[in-house]
PDB file of C-alpha atoms in Angstrom:
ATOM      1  CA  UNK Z   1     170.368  87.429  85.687  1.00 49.00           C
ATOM      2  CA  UNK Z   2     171.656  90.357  83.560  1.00 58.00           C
ATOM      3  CA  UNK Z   3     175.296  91.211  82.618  1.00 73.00           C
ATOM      4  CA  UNK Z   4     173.589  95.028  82.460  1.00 78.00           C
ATOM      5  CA  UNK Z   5     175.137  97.876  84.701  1.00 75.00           C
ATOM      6  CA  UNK Z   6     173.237  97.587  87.738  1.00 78.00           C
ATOM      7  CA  UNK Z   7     174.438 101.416  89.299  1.00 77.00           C
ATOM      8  CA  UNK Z   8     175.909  99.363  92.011  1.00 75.00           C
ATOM      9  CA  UNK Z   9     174.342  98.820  95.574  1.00 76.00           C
ATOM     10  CA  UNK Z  10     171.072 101.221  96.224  1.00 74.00           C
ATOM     11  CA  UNK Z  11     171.328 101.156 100.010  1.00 73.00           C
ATOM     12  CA  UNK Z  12     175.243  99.820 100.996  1.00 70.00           C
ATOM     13  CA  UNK Z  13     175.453  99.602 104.599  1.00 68.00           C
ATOM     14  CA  UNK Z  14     178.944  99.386 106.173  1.00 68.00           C
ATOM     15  CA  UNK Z  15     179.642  97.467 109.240  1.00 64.00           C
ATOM     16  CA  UNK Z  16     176.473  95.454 109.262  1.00 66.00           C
ATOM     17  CA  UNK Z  17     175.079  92.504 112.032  1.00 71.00           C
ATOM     18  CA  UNK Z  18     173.730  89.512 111.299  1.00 71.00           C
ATOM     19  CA  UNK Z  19     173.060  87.064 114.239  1.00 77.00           C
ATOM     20  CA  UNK Z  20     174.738  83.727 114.425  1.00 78.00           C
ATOM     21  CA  UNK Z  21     173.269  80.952 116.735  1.00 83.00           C
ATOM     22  CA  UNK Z  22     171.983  83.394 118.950  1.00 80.00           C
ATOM     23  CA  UNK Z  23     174.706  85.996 119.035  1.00 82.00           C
ATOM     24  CA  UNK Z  24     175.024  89.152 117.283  1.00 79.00           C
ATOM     25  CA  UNK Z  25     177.698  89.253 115.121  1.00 75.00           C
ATOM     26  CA  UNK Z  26     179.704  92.574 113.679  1.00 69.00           C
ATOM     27  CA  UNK Z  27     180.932  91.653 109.911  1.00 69.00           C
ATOM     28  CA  UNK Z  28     182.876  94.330 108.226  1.00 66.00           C
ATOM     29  CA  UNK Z  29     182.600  95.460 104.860  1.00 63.00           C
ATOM     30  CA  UNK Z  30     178.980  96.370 103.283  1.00 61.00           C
ATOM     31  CA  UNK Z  31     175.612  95.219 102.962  1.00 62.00           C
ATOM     32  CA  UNK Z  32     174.587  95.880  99.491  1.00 67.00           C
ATOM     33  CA  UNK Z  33     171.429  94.417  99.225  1.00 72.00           C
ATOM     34  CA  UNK Z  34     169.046  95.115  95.925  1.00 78.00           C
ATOM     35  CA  UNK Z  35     171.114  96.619  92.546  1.00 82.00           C
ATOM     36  CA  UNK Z  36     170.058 100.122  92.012  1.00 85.00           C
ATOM     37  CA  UNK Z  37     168.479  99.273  88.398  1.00 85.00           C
ATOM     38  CA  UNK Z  38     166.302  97.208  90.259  1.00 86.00           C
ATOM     39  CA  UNK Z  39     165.509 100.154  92.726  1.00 87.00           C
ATOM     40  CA  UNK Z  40     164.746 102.241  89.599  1.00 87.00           C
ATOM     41  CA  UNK Z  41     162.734  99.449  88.219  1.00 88.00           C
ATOM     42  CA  UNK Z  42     160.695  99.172  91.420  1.00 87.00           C
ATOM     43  CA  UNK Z  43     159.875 103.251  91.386  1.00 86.00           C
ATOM     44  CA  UNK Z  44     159.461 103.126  87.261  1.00 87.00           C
ATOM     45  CA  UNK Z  45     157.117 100.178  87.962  1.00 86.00           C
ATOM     46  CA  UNK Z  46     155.029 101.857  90.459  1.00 87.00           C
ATOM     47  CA  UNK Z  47     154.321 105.048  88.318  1.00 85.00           C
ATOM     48  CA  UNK Z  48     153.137 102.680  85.827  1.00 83.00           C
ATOM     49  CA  UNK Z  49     150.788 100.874  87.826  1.00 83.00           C
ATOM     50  CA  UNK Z  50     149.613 104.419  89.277  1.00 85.00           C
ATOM     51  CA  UNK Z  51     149.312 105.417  85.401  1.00 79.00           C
ATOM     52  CA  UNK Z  52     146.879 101.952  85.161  1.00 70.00           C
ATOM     53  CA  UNK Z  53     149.638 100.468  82.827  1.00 72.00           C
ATOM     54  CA  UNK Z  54     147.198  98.974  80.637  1.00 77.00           C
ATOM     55  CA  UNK Z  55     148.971  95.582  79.756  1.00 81.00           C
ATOM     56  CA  UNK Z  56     150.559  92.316  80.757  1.00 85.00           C
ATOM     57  CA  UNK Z  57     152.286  91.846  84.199  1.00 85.00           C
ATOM     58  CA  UNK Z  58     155.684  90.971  81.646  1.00 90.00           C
ATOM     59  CA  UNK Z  59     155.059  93.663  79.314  1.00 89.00           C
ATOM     60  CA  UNK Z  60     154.738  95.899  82.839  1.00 88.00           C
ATOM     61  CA  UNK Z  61     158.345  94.548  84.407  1.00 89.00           C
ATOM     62  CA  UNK Z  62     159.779  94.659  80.853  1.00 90.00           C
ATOM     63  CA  UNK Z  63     159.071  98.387  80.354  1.00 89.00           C
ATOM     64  CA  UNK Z  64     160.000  98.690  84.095  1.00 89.00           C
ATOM     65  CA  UNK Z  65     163.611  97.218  83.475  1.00 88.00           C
ATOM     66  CA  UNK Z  66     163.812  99.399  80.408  1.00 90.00           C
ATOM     67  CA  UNK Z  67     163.059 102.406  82.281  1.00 91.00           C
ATOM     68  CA  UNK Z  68     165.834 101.827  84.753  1.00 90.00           C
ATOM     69  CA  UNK Z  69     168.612 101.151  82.105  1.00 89.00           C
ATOM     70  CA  UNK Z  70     167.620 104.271  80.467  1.00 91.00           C
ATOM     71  CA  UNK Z  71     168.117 105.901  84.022  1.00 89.00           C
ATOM     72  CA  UNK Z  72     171.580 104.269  84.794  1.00 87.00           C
ATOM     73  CA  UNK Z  73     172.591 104.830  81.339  1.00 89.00           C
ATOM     74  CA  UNK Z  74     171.948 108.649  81.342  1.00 90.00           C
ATOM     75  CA  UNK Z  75     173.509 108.623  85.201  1.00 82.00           C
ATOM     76  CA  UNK Z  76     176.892 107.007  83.840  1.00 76.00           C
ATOM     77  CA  UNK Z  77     176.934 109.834  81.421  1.00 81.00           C
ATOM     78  CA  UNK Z  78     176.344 112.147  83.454  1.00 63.00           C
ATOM     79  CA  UNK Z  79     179.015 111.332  85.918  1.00 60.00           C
ATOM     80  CA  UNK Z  80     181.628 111.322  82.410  1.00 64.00           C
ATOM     81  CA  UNK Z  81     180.770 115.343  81.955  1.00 58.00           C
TER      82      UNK Z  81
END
């Protein structure tokens, strides 16, 4: 686990379900589900395989990771403009 910025939820969902022993159950709050620097990662990863990345599975996740604190970095500046 990283103590990076993560941009926060990519897909929050307020007032979500989940079922409990059979019954569908309203919870409030959110949902957050994956980070968004590992929603960037996922896209930056996929241009790279499209690109045929031409290295190792870690050196592809690595540059993938990389690649999405780059992208939360330059989003949390642009939101201090």
């Amino acid at each position: 686990m990283s103590n990076k910025p993560d941009g926060g939820p990519a897909f929050p969902a307020p007032n979500h379900y989940h079922r409990i022993d059979g019954a569908i159950v309203q919870c409030e709050g959110f949902s957050f589900g994956m980070s968004l620097r590992d929603h960037f990662a996922g896209l930056a990863m996929q241009g790279m395989v499209a690109g045929l990345f031409d290295g190792t599975y870690e050196k592809l996740a690595e540059s993938a990771y990389k690649t999405a604190d780059a992208m939360i970095a330059a989003r949390t500046q642009d939101t201090k403009s």
